[in-house]
mmCIF file of C-alpha atoms and ligand atoms in Angstrom:
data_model
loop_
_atom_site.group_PDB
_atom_site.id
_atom_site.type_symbol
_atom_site.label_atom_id
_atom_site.label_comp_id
_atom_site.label_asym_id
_atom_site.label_seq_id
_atom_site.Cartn_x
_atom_site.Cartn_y
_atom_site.Cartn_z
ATOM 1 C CA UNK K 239 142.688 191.878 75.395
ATOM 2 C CA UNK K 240 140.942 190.408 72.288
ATOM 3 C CA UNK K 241 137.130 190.028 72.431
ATOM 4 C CA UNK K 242 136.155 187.935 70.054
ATOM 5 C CA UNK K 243 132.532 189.437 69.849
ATOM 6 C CA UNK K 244 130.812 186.284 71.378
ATOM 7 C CA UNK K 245 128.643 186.590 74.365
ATOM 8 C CA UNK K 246 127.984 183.391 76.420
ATOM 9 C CA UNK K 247 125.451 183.275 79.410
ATOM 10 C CA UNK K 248 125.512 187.296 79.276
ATOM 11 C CA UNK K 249 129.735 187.169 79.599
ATOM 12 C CA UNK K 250 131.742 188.386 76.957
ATOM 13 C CA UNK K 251 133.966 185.816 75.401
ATOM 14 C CA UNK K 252 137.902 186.763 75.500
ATOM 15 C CA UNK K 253 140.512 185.272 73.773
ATOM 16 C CA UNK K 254 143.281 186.567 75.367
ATOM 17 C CA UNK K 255 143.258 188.283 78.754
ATOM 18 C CA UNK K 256 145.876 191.514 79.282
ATOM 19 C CA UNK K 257 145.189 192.642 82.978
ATOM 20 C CA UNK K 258 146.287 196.039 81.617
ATOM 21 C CA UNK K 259 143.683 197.161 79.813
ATOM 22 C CA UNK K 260 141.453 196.846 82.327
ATOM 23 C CA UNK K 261 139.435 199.739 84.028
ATOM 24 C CA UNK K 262 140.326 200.229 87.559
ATOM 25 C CA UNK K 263 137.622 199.754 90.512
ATOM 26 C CA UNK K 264 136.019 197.177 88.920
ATOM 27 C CA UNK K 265 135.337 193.077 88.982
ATOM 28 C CA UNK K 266 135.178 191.728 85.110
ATOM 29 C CA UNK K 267 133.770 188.315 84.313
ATOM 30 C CA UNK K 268 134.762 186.683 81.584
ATOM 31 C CA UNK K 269 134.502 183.652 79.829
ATOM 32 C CA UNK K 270 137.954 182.570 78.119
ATOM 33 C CA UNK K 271 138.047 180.021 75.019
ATOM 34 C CA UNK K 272 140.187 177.255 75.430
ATOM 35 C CA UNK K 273 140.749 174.271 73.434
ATOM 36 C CA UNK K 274 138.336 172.989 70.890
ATOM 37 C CA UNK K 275 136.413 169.652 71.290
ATOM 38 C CA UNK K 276 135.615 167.215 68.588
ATOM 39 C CA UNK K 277 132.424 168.409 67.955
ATOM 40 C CA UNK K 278 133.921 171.998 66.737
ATOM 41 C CA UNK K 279 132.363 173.401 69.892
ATOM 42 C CA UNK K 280 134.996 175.020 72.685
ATOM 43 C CA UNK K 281 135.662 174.660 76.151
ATOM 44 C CA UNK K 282 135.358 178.312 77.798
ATOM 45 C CA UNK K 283 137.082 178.527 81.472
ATOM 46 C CA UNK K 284 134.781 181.014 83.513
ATOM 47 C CA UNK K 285 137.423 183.815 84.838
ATOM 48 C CA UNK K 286 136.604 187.326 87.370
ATOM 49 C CA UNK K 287 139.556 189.537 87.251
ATOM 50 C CA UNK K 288 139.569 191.949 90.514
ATOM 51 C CA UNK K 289 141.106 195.463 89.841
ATOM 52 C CA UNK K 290 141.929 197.240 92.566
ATOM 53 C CA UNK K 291 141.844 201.614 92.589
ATOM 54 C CA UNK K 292 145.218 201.479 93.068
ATOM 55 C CA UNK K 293 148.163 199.927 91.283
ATOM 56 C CA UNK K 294 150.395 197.312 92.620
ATOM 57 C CA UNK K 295 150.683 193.226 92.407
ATOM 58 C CA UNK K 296 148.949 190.836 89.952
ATOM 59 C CA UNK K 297 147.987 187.386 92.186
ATOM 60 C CA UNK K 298 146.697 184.202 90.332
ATOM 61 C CA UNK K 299 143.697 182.473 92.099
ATOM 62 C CA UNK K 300 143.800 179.444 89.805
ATOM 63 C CA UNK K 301 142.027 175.607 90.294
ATOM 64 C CA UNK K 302 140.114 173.209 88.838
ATOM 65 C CA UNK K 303 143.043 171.819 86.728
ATOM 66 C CA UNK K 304 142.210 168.048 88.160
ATOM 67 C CA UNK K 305 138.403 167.845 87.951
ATOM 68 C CA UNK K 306 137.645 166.208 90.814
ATOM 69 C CA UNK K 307 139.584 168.594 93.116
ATOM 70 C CA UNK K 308 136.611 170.995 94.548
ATOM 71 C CA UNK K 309 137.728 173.174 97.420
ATOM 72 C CA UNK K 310 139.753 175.551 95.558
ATOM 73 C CA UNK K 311 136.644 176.960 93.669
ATOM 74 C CA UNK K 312 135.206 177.635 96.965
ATOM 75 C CA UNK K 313 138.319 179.715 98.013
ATOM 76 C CA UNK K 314 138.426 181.687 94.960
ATOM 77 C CA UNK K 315 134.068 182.321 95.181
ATOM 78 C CA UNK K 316 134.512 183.519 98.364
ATOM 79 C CA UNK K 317 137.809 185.208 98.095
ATOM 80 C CA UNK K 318 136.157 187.792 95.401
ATOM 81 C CA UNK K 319 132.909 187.939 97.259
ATOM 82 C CA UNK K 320 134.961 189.534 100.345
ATOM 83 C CA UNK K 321 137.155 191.952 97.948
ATOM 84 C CA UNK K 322 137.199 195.677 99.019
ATOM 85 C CA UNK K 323 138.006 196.968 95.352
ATOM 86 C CA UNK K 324 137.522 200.433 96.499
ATOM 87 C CA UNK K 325 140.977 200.194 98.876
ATOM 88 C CA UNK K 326 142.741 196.873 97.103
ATOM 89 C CA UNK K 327 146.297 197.720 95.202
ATOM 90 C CA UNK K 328 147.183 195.742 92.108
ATOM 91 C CA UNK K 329 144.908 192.656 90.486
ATOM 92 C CA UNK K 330 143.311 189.358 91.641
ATOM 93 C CA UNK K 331 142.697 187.089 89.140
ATOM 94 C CA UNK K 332 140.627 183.952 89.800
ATOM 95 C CA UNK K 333 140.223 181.264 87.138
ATOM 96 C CA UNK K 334 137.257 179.185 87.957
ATOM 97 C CA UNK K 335 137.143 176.503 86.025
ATOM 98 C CA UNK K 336 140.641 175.742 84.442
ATOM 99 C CA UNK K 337 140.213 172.462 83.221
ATOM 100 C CA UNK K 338 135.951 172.481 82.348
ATOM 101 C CA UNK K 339 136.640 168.395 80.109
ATOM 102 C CA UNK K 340 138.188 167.068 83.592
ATOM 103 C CA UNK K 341 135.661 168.611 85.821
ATOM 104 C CA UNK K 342 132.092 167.658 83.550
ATOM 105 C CA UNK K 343 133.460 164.262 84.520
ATOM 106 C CA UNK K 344 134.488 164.703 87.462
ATOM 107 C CA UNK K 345 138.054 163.203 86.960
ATOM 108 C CA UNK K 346 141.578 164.143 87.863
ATOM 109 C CA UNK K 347 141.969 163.842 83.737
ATOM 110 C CA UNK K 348 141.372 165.608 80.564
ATOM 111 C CA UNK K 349 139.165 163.131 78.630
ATOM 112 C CA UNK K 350 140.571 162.656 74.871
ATOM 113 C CA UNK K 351 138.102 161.279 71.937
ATOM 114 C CA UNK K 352 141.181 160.059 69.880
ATOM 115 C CA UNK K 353 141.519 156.567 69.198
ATOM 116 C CA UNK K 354 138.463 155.804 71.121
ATOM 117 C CA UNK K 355 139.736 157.293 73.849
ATOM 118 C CA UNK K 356 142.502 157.979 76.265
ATOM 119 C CA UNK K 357 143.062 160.630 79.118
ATOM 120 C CA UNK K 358 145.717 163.255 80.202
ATOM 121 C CA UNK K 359 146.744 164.717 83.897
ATOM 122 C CA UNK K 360 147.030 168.903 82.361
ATOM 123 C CA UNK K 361 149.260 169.395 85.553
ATOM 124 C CA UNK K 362 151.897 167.689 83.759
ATOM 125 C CA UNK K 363 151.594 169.418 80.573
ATOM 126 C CA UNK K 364 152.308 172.421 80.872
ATOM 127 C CA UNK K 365 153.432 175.113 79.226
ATOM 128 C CA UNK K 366 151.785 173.025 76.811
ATOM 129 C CA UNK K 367 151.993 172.852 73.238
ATOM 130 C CA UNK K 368 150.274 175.154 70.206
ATOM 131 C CA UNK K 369 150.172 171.726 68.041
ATOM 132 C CA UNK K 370 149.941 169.061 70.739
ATOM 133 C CA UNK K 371 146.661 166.994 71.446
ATOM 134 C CA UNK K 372 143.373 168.729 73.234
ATOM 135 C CA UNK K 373 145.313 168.542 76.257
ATOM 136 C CA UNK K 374 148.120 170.286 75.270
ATOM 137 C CA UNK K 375 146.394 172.739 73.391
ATOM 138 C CA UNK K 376 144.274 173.873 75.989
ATOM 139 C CA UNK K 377 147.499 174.231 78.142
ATOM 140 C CA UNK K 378 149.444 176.631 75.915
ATOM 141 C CA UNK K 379 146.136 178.532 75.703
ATOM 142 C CA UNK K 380 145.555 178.761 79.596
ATOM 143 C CA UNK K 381 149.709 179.693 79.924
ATOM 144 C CA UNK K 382 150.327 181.875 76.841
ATOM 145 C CA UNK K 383 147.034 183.505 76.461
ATOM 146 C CA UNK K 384 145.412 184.137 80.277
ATOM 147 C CA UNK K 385 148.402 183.669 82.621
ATOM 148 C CA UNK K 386 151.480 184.420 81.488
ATOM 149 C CA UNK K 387 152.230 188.289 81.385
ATOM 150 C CA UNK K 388 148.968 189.034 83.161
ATOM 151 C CA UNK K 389 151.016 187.507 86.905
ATOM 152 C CA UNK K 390 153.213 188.049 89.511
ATOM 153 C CA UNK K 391 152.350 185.182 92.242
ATOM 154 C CA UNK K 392 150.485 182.724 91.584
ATOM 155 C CA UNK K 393 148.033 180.128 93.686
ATOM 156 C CA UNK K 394 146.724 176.547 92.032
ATOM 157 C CA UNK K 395 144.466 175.292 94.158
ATOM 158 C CA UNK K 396 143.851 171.586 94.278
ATOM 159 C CA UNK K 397 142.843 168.715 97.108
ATOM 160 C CA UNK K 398 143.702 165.043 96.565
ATOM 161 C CA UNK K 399 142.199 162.841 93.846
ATOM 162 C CA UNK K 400 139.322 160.167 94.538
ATOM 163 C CA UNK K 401 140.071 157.809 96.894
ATOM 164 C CA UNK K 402 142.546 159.790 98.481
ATOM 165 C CA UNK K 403 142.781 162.102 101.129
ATOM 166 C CA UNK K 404 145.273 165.126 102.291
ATOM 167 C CA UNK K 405 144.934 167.477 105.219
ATOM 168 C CA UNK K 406 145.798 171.001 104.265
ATOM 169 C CA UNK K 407 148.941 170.302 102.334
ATOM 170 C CA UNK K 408 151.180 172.572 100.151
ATOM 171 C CA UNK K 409 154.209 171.460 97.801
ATOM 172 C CA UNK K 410 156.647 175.180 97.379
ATOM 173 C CA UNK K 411 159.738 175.123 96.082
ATOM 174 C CA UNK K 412 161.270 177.041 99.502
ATOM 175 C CA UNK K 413 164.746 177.267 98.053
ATOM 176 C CA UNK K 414 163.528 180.220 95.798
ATOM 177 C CA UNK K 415 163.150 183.055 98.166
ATOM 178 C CA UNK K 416 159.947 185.082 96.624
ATOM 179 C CA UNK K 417 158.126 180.859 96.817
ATOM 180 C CA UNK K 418 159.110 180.537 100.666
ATOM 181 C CA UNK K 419 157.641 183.967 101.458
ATOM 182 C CA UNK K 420 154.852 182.920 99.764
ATOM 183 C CA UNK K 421 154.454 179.450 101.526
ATOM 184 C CA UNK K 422 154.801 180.852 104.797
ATOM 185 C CA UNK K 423 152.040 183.135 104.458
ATOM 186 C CA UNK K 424 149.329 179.833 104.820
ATOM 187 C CA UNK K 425 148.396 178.158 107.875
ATOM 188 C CA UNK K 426 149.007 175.014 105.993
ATOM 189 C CA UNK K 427 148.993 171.329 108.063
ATOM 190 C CA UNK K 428 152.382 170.735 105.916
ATOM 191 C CA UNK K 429 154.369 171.951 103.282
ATOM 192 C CA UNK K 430 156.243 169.529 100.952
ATOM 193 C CA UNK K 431 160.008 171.237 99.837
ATOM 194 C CA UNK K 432 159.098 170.418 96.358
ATOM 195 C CA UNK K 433 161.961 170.002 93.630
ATOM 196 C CA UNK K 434 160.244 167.749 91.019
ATOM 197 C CA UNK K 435 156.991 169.775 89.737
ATOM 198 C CA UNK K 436 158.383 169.799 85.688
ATOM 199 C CA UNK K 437 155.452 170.548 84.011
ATOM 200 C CA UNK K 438 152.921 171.846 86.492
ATOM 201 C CA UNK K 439 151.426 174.988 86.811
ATOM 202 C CA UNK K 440 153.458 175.902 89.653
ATOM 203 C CA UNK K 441 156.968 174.497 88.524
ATOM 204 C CA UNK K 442 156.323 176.233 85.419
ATOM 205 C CA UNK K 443 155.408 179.495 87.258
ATOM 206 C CA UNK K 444 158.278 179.017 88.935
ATOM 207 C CA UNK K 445 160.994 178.300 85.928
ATOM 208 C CA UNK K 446 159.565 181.766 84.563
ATOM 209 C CA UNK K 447 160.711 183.695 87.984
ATOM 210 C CA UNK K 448 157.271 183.735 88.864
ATOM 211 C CA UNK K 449 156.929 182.747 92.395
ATOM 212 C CA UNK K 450 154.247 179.679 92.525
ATOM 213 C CA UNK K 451 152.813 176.893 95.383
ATOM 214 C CA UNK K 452 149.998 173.881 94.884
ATOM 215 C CA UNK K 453 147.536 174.072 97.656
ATOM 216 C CA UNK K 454 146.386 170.600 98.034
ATOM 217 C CA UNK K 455 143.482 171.421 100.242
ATOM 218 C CA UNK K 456 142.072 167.963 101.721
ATOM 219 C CA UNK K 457 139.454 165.775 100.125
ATOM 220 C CA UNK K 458 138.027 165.639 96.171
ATOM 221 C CA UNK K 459 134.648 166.219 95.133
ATOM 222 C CA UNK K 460 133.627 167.844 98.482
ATOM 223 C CA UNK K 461 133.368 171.271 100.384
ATOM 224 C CA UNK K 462 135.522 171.641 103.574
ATOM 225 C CA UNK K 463 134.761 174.730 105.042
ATOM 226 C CA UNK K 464 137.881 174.782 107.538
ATOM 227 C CA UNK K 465 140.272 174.112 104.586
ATOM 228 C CA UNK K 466 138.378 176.692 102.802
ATOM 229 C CA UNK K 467 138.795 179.700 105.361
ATOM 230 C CA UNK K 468 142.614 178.345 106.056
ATOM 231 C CA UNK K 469 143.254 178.949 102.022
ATOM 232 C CA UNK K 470 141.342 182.483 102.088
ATOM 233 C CA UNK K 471 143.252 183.328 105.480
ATOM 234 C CA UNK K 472 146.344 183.019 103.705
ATOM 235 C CA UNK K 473 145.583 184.565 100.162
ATOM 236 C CA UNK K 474 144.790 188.108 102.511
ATOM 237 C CA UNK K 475 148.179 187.331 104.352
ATOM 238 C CA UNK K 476 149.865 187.556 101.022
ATOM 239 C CA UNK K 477 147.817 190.363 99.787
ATOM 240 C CA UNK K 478 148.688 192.175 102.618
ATOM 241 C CA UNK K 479 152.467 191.185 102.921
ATOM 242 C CA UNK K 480 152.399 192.628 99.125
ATOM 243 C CA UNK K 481 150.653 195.813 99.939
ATOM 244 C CA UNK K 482 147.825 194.835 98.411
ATOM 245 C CA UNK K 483 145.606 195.227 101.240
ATOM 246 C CA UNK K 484 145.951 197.347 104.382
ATOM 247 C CA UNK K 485 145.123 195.392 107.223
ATOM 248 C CA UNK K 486 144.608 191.403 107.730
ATOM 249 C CA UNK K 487 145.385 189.588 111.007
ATOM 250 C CA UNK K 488 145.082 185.836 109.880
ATOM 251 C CA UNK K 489 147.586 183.000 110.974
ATOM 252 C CA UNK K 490 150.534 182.054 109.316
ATOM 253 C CA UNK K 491 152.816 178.983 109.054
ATOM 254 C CA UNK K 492 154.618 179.915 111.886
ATOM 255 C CA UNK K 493 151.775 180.448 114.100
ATOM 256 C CA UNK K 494 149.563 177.702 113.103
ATOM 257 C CA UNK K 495 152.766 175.616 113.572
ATOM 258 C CA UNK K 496 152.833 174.168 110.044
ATOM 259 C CA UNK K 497 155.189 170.850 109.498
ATOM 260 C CA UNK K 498 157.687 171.513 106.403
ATOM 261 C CA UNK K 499 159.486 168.522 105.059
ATOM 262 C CA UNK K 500 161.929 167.869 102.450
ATOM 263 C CA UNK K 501 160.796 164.135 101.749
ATOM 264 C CA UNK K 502 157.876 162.665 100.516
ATOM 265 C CA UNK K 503 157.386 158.922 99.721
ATOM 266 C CA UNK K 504 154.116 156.962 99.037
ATOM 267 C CA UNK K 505 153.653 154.011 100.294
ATOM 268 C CA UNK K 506 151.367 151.922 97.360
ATOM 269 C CA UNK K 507 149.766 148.593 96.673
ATOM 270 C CA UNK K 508 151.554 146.307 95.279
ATOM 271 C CA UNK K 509 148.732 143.833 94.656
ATOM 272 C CA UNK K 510 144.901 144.158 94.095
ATOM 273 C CA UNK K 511 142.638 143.834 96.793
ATOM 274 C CA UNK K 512 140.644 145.532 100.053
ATOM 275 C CA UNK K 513 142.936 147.584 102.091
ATOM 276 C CA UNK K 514 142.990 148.769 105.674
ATOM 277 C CA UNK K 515 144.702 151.386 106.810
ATOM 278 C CA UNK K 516 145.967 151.525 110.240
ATOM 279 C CA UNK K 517 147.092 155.238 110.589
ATOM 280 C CA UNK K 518 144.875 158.500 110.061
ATOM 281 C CA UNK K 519 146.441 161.843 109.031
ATOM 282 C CA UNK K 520 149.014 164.077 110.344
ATOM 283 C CA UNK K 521 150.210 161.235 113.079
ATOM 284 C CA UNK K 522 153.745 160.383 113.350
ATOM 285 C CA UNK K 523 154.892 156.928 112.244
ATOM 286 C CA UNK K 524 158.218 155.157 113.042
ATOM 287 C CA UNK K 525 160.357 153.252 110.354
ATOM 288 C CA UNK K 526 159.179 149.502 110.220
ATOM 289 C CA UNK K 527 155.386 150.108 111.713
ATOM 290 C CA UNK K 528 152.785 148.288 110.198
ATOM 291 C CA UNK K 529 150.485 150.718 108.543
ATOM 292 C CA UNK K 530 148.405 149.099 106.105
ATOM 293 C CA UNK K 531 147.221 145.556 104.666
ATOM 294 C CA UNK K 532 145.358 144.582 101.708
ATOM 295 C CA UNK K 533 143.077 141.182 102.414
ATOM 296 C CA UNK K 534 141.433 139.025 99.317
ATOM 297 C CA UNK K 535 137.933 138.775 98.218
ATOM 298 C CA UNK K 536 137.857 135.647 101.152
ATOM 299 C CA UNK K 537 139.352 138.056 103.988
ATOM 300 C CA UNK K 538 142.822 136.266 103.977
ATOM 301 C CA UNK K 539 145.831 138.818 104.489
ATOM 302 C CA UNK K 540 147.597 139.243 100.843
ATOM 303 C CA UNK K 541 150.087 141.677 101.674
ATOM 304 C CA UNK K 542 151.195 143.940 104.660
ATOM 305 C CA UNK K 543 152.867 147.525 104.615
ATOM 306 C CA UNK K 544 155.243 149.081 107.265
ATOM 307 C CA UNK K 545 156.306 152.668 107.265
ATOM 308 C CA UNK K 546 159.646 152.847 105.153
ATOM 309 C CA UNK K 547 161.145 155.980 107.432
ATOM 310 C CA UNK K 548 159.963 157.966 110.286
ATOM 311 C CA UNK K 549 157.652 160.890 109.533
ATOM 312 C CA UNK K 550 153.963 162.094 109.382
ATOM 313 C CA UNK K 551 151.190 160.990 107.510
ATOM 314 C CA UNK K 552 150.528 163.687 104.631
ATOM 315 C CA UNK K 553 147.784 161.441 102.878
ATOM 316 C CA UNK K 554 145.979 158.247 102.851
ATOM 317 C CA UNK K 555 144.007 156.072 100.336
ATOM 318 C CA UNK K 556 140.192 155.497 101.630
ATOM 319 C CA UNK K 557 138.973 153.902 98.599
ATOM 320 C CA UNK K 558 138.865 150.212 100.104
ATOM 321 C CA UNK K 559 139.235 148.435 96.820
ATOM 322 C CA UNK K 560 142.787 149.161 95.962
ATOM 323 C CA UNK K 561 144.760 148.071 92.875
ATOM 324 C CA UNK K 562 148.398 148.019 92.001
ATOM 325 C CA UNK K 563 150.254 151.226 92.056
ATOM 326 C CA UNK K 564 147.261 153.123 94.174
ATOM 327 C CA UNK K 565 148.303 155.230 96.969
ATOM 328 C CA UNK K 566 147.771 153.360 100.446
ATOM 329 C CA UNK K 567 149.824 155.826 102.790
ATOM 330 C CA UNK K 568 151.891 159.079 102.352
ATOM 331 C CA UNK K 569 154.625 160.063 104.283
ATOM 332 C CA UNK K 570 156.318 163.286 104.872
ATOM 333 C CA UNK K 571 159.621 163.846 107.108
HETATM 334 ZN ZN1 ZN Y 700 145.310 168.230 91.654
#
């Protein structure tokens, strides 16, 4: 644990969190330095670390990666405000605020000053790089200095970026055993079998031997409180499964009837214009049925856009301006 002797908004300022050295029975806040901005000022990410009395697991409550992705910060608030210390085994750690640039604008990107300007998604950065751009800096700072050592299991919490839409969606890798136990512990809508998450949080979790899943809990920039109490229903199912807790009776995948696929393909504009979609989320669609157009500025009908295989709907663009390479539909099977 380094202090570095700075106290912001009453928290002490850390530099680099080790779970280890902290007091048992108690709920720290911190406030971690990240990256530094142009103006020689730093971005701090707000952290509480729960310790229980007793030893055992170290889980990672982490969002606010993509800025405009709320409902995780609700989870982890609420999470910690409903944490019996006195009888929890092992550590909780809940990271507020991972990504403070992308969320003071309210963007799914980090905002960079060079060259006038240009922006980064951090969930593809990662475990980021020690001489990289603000980005990347503030990447290998939030993996080598806060998570990495300090975890077991980890949780990033996201929803869908503006415009777009998910129900309560998941992407696990469920060939690795310790992820699929994991998974299974949320009563998710559906879980994407993810193989392709180089660079995120979770597939770098995961390429550590750190079992990791993305909760992608429905809209941005709001508050859903059934999405909400689904994600805190299944953080106690895997404290409990890892003897963290003693008793929880919350649903589960299997009970809640979650759909797991192993395919996921979006469906997106290929021209600019107003779009209408003709299917709403979690219905099943057929191969060839019409599920979207995009009309011109004078109502004719540009383009239309049929299911390209049978599955469910997993997301769906709402922003009715759409341009070329924006998500119309999402489909899961
Ligand atoms: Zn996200």
């Amino acid at each position: 644990m380094l202090y570095n002797q700075d106290i912001i908004d009453g928290l002490p300022v850390i530099t680099k969190l080790d779970v280890n050295l902290l007091e048992r029975g108690r709920i720290y806040r911190f406030m971690f330095k990240g990256a530094d901005m142009n103006i020689g000022q730093s971005w701090y990410v707000p952290i509480m670390v729960a310790v229980g009395k007793h030893p055992g697991k170290k889980l990672l409550l982490n969002t606010g990666i993509h800025g405009d992705e709320l409902n995780g910060i609700k989870v982890i608030q609420e999470t910690f405000a409903t944490l019996d210390i006195e009888n929890m085994a092992g550590i909780v750690i809940g990271v507020l605020q991972a990504s403070p640039n992308s969320l003071m604008h309210i963007n799914r990107n980090w905002y960079l000053s060079t060259d006038g300007g240009d922006y980064a998604n951090m969930n593809r950065l990662f475990p980021g790089k020690i001489d990289g751009n603000t980005a990347e800096v503030h990447a290998y700072k939030l993996w080598n200095n806060l998570w990495h050592g300090n975890v077991d299991m980890a949780i990033d919490l996201h929803a869908q970026s503006t415009d777009t839409i998910y129900p309560f969606f998941m992407y696990a890798d469920l060939s690795i055993p310790e992820v699929r136990d994991l998974a299974l512990k949320f009563p998710a809508d559906q879980i994407y079998d993810d193989k392709d998450s180089l660079g995120t949080v979770e597939g770098t979790f995961d390429s550590y031997g750190i079992p990791a899943i993305t909760l992608e809990l429905g809209s941005p920039r709001i508050f859903e409180p059934e999405y909400i109490q689904r994600a805190i229903e299944g953080i106690y199912n895997v404290m409990l499964a890892n003897q963290m807790i003693k008793e929880h009776h919350g649903r589960t995948a299997e009970t809640f009837g979650t759909i797991i696929g192993n395919k996921l393909t979006s469906v997106k504009a290929e021209v600019g214009g107003y779009a209408e979609i003709f299917v709403r989320l979690g219905v099943k669609v057929k191969n060839g049925e019409k599920i979207a157009i995009q009309r011109n500025p004078f109502g004719d009908i540009i383009k239309s856009y049929e299911a390209p295989h049978d599955g469910i709907v997993a997301s769906i663009g709402t922003g009715a301006t759409r341009e070329a390479g924006s998500l119309l539909v999402r489909i899961l099977s």
